[in-house]
Short mmCIF file of C-alpha atoms and ligand atoms in Angstrom, two decimals:
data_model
loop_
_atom_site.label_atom_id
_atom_site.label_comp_id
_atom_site.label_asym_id
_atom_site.label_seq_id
_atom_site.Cartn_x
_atom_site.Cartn_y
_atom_site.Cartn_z
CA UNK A 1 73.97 95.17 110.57
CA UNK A 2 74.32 95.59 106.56
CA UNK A 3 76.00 92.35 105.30
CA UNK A 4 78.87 93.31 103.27
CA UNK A 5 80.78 90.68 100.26
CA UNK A 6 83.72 90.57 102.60
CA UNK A 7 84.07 87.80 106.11
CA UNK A 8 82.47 89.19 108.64
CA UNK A 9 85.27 90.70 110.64
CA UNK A 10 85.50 92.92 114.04
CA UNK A 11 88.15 95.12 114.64
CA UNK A 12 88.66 97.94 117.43
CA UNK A 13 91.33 99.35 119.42
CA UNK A 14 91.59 101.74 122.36
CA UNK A 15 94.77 103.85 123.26
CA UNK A 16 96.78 102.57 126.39
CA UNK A 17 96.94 106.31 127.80
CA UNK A 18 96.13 105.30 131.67
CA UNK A 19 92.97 103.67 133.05
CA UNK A 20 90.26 102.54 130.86
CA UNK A 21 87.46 104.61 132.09
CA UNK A 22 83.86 103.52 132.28
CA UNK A 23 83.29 105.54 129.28
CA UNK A 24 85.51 103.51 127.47
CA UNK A 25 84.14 100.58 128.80
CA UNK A 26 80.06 101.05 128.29
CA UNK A 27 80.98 103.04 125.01
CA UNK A 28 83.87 99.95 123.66
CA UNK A 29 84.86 97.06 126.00
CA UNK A 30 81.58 95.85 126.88
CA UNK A 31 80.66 95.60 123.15
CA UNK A 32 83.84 93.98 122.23
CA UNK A 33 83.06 91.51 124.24
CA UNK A 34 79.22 91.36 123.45
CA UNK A 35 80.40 91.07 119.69
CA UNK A 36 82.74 87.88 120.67
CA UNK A 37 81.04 85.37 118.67
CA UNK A 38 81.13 82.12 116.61
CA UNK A 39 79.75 84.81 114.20
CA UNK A 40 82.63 87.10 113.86
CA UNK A 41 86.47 86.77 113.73
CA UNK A 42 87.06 89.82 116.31
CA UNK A 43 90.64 91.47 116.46
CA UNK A 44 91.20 93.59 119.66
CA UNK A 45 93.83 96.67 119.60
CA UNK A 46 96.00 98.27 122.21
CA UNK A 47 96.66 100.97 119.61
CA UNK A 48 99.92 102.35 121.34
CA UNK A 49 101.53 104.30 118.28
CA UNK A 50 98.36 106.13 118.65
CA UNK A 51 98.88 107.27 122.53
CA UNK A 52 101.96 109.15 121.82
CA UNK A 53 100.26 111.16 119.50
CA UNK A 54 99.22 113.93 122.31
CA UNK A 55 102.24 113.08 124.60
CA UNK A 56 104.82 110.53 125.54
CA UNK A 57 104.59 109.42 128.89
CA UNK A 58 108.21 107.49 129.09
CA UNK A 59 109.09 104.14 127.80
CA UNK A 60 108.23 102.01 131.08
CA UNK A 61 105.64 103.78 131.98
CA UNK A 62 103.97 103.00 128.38
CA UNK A 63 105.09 99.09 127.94
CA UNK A 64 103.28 99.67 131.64
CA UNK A 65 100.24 101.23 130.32
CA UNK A 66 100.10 98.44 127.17
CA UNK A 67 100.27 95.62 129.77
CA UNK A 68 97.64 97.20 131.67
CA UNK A 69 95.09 98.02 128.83
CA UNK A 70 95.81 93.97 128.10
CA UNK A 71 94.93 92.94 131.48
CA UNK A 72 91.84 95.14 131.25
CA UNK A 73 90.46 93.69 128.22
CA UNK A 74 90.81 90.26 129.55
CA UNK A 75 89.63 90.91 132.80
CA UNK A 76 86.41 92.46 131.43
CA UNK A 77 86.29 89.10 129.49
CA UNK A 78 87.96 88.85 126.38
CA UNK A 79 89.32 85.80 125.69
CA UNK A 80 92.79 85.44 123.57
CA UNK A 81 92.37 82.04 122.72
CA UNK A 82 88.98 83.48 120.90
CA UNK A 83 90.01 87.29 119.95
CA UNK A 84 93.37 88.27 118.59
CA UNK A 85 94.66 90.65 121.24
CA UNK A 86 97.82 92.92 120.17
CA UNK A 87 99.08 95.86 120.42
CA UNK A 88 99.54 97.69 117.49
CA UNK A 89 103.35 98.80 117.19
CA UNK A 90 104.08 94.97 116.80
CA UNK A 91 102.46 94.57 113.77
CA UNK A 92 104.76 96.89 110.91
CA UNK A 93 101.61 96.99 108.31
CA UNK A 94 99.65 99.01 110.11
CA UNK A 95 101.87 102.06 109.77
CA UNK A 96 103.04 100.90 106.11
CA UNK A 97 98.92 100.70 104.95
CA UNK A 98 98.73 103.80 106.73
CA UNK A 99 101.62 105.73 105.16
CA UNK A 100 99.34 104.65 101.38
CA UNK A 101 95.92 106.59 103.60
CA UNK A 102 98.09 109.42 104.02
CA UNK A 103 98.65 109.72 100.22
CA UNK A 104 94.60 109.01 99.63
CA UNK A 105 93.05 111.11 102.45
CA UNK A 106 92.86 114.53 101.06
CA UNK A 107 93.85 117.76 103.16
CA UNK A 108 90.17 118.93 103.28
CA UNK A 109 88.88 115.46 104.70
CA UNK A 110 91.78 116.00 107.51
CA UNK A 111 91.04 119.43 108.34
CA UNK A 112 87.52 118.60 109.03
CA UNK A 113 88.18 116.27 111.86
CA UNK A 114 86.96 117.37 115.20
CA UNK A 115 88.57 115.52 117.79
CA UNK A 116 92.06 117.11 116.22
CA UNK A 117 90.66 120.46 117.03
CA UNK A 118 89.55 119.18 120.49
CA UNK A 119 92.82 117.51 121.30
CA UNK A 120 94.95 120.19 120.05
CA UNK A 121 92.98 122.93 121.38
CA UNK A 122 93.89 126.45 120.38
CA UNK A 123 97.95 126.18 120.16
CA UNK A 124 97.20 123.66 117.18
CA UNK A 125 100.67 124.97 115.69
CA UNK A 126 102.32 123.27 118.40
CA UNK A 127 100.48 119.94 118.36
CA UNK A 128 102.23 116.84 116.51
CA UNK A 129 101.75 115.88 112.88
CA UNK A 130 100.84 112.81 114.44
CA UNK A 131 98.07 113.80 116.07
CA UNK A 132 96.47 115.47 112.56
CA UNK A 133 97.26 112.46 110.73
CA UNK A 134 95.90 110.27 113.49
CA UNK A 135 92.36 109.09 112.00
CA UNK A 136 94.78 107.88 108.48
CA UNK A 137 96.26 105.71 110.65
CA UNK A 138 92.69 104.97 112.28
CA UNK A 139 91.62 103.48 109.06
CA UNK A 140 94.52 101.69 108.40
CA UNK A 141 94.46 99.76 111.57
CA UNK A 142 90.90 98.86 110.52
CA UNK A 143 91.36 98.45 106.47
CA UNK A 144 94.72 96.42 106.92
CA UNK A 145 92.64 93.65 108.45
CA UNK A 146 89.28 94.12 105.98
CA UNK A 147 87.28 94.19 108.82
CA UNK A 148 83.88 94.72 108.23
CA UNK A 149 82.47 95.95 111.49
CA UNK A 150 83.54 98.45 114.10
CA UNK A 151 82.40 98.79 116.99
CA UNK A 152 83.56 102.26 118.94
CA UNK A 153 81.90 104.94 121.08
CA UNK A 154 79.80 107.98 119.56
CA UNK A 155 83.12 110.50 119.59
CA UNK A 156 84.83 107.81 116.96
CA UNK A 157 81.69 108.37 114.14
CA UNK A 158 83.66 110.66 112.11
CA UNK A 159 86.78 109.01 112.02
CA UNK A 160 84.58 105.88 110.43
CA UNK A 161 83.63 108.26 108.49
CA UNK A 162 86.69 109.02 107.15
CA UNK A 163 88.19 105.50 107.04
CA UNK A 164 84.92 104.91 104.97
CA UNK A 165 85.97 107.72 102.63
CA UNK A 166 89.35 106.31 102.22
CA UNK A 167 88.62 102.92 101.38
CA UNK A 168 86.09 103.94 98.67
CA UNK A 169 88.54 106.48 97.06
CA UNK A 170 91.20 103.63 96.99
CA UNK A 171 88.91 101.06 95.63
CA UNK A 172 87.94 103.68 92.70
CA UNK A 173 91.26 105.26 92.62
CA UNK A 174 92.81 101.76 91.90
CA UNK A 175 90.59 100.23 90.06
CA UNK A 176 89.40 97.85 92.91
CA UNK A 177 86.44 98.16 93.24
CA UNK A 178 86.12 95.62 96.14
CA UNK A 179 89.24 94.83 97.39
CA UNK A 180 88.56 97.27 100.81
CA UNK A 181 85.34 96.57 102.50
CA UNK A 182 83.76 99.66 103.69
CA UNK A 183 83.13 99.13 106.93
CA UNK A 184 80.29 99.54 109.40
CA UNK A 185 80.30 101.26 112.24
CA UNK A 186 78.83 99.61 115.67
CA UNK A 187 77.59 102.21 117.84
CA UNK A 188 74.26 101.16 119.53
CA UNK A 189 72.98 101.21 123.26
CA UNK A 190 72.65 103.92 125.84
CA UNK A 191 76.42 104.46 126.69
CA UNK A 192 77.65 105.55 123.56
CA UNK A 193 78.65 108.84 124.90
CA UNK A 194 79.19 108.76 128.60
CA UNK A 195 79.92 111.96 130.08
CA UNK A 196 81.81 113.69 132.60
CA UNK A 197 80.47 113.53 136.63
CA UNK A 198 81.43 116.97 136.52
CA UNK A 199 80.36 118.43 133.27
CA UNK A 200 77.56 117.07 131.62
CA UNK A 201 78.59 118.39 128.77
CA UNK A 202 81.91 117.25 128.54
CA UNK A 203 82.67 113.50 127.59
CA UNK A 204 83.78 111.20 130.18
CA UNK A 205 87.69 110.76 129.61
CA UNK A 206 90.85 109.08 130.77
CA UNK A 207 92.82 112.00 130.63
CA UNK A 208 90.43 114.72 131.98
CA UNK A 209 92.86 116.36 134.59
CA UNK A 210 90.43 115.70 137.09
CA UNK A 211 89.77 112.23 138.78
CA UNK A 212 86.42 112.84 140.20
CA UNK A 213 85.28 113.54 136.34
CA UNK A 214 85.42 109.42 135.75
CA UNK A 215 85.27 106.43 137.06
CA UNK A 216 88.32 104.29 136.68
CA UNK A 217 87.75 100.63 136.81
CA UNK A 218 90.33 100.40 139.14
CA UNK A 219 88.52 102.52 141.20
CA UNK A 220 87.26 99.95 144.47
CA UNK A 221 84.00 100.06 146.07
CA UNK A 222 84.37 102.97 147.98
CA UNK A 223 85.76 105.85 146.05
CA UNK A 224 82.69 104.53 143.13
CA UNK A 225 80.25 105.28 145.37
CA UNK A 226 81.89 108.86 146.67
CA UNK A 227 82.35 109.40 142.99
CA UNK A 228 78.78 109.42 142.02
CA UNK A 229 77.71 111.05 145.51
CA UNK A 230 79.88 114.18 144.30
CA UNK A 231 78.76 114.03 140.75
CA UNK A 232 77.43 117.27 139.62
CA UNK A 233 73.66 117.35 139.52
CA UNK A 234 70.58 119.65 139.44
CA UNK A 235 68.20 120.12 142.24
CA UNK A 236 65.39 118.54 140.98
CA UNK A 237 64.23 114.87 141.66
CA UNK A 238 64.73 112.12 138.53
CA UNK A 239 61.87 112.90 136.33
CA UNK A 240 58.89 110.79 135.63
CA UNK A 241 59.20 110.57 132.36
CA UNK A 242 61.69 110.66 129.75
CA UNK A 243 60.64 113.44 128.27
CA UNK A 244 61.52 115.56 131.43
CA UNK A 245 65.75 114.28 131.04
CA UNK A 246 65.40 117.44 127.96
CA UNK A 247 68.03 119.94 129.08
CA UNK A 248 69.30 117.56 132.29
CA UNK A 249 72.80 116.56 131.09
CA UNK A 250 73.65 115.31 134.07
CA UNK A 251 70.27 113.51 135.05
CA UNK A 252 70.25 112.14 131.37
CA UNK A 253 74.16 110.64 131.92
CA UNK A 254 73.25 109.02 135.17
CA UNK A 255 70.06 107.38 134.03
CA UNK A 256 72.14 106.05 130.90
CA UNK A 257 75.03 104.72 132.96
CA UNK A 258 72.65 103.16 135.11
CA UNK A 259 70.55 101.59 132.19
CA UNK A 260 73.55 100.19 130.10
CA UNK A 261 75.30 98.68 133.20
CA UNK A 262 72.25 97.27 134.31
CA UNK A 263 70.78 96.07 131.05
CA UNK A 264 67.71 98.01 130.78
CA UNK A 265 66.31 100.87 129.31
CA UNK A 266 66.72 104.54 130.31
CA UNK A 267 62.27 104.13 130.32
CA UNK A 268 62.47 101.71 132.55
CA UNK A 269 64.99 103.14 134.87
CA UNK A 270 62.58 106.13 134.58
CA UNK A 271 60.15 103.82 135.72
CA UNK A 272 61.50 102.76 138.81
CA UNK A 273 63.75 106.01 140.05
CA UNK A 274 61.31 108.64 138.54
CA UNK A 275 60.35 111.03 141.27
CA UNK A 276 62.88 110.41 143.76
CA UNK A 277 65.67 112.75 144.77
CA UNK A 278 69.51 112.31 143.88
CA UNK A 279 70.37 111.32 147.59
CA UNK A 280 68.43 107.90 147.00
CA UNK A 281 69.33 107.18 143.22
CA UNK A 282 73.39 108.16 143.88
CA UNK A 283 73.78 105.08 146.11
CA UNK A 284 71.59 102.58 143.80
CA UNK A 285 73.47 103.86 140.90
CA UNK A 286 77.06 103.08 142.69
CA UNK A 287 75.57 99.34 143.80
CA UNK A 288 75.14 98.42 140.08
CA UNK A 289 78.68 99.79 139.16
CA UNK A 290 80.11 97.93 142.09
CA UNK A 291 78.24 94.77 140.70
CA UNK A 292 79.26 95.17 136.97
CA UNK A 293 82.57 96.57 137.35
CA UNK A 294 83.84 96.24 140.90
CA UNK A 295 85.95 93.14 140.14
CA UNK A 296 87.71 94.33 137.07
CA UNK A 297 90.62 95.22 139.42
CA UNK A 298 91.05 92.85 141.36
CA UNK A 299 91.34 90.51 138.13
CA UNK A 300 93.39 92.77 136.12
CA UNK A 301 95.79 92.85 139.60
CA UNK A 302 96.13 88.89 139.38
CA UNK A 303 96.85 89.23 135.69
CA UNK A 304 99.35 92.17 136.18
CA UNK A 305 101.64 89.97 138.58
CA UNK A 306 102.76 88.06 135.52
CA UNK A 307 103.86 90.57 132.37
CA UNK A 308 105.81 87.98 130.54
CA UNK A 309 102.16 85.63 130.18
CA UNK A 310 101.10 89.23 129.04
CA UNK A 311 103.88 89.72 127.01
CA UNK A 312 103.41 86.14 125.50
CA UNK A 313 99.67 86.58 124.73
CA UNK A 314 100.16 90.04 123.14
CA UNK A 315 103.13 88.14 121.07
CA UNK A 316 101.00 85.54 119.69
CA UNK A 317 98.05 87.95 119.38
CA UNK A 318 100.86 90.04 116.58
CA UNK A 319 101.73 87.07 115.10
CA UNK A 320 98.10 85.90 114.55
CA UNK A 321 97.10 89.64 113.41
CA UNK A 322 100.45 89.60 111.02
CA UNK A 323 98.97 86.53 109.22
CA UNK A 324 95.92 88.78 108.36
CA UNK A 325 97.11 91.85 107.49
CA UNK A 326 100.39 91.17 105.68
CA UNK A 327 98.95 89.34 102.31
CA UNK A 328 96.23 92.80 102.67
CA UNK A 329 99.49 94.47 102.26
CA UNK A 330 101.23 93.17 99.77
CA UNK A 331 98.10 92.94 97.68
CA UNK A 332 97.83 96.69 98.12
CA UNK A 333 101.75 97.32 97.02
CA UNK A 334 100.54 95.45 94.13
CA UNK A 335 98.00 97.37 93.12
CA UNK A 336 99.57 100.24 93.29
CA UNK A 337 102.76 99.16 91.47
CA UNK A 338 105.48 99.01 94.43
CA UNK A 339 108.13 96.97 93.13
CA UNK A 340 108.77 94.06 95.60
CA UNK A 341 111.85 91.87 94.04
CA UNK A 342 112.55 89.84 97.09
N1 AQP B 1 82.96 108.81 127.38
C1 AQP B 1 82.86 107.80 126.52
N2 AQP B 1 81.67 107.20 126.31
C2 AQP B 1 81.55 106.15 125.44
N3 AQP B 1 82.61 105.66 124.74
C3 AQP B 1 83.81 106.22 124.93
N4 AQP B 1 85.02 105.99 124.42
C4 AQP B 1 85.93 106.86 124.92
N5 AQP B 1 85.32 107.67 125.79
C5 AQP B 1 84.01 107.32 125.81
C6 AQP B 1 85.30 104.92 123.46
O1 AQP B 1 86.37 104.14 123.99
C7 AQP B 1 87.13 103.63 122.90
C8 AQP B 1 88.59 103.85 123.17
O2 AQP B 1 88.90 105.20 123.16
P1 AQP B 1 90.43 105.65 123.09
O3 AQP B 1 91.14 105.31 124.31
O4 AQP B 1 91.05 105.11 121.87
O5 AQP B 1 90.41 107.20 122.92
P2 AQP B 1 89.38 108.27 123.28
O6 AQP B 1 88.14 108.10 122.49
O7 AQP B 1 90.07 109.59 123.11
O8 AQP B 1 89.07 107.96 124.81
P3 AQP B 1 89.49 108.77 126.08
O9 AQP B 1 89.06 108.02 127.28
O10 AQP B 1 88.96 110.18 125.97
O11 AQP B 1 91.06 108.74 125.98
P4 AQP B 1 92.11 109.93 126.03
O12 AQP B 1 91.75 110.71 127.23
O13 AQP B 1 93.43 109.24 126.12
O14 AQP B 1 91.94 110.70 124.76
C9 AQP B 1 86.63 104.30 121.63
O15 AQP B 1 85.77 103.40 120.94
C10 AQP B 1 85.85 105.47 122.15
O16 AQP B 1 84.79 105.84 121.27
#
């Protein structure tokens, strides 16, 4: 990782919008958790004015889905007395810093995005500003704490692009030249881009209409395993070499999931599953997801029965990330020349 003049800081969020999928969890959770270290101060998001972006699912149902995304994180083993753990609508300077990145990211940059273009689809004339403006507030969430690393799956590259772009424009724009880092992005492993059972050439999501597409780590044992016996593959046995994954989407995804939940490498999983058929690697592959992941929901349960010790961590996890970014802010106001008399 490139050291950087600022405190080595993590920051990442993911959108309560349902389940956490094992997408997000290979791709995000699992390195949030990895990255957990004396080393780092590492801030955790639920980044919730960011799931209404697409949609609004109802007021309970997302104070529901915030909760949930909480009990997630700490079931998979983050730790609030060692992360900050928020969500992101409690903390006001996010959407203030992100208000300035709207005024320094340029039309252009925005236009360029992809993931606008995939969420919106074609009836982009109907789809909320919100949603274009999305990857200003991205930064923001990142900037307003100076964090110096991010770790996020392969789909989020651009948008560290971007927040990249937008904190060296400010820094020149402003005449500071160091006052935001720019930050790294963390995206390393084999699960970087999980995707779909069903399309190997769509990205494994939480809000892919269809359920057999993912695995949801509340899935239990059972519907795992019938998840990866119906995933979409090609006739041919695993190959016996890595070379022969070319043009197998859907070989290539399983041997990945299998290596990063399993802690090898797809050449070694190669190793031991090449040259065996589907019907024997299907069942092996749903073992090690039942090891790694299988508990998540029974923990998250446990944690679930009491929202106001939820409620209370995600509290003191705002008031913790407030301390952080609110002397960020008002340094920026300054800079810029926003009168603040009071
Ligand atoms: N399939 C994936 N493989 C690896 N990483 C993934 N991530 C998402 N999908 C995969 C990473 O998870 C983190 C949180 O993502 P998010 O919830 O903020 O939004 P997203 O990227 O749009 O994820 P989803 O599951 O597709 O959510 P919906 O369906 O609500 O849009 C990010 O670091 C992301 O890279």
């Amino acid at each position: 990782m490139a050291e950087t003049a600022h405190t080595k800081r993590v920051f990442s969020g993911v959108q309560p919008t349902g389940n956490l999928t094992l997408g997000n969890y290979l791709g995000a959770v699992k390195r949030f958790v990895e990255m957990q270290s004396a080393d780092y101060q590492t801030i955790y998001c639920m980044v919730d004015l960011h799931a209404v972006t697409a949609s609004w699912p109802g007021s309970e149902e997302l104070r529901d889905n915030t909760r949930e995304l909480a009990a997630a994180f700490i079931a998979c083993g983050l730790d609030p007395s060692q992360s900050i753990l928020f969500n992101q609508s409690q903390v006001p300077a996010h959407t203030q810093l992100g208000w300035v990145f709207n005024c320094v990211a340029r039309m252009g940059w925005m236009r360029r995005m992809t993931q606008f273009k995939d969420k919106a689809g074609k009836n982009s004339e109907e789809a909320s500003v919100g949603l274009f403006t999305y990857p200003a507030l991205m930064a923001s969430d990142i900037l307003i704490y100076h964090a110096t690393h991010v770790p996020v799956g392969e789909d989020q590259r651009q948008h560290l692009e971007l927040t990249r772009d937008i904190a060296i424009k400010f820094n020149n724009d402003f005449g500071e030249p160091d006052f935001f880092p720019v930050p790294e992005p963390i995206i390393e492993g084999v699960a970087t881009k999980v995707m779909s059972l069903r399309d190997g050439s769509k990205k494994m999501s939480k809000s892919d209409p269809s359920d057999m597409s993912r695995i949801n780590l509340t899935d239990d044992a059972d519907t795992i395993a019938k998840k990866f016996r119906k995933a979409k593959t090609d006739p041919e046995p695993l190959p016996e070499t890595l070379e022969g994954l070319e043009g197998r989407p859907e070989a290539e995804n399983l041997v990945n999931i299998y290596a990063a939940l399993a802690d090898m490498t797809p050449a070694a999983v190669i190793a031991e599953f090449g040259g065996q058929q589907f019907g024997q690697f299907k069942p092996a592959l749903a073992d090690v997801a039942v090891e790694k992941v299988g508990g998540i929901a029974a923990r998250m349960s446990e944690l679930m029965a009491d929202k106001a010790e939820i409620d209370r961590i995600l509290g003191k996890g705002a008031d913790r990330a407030a301390e952080i970014a609110e002397p960020i802010l008002d340094r920026t106001y300054e800079i810029m020349g926003f009168l603040q008399s009071r």
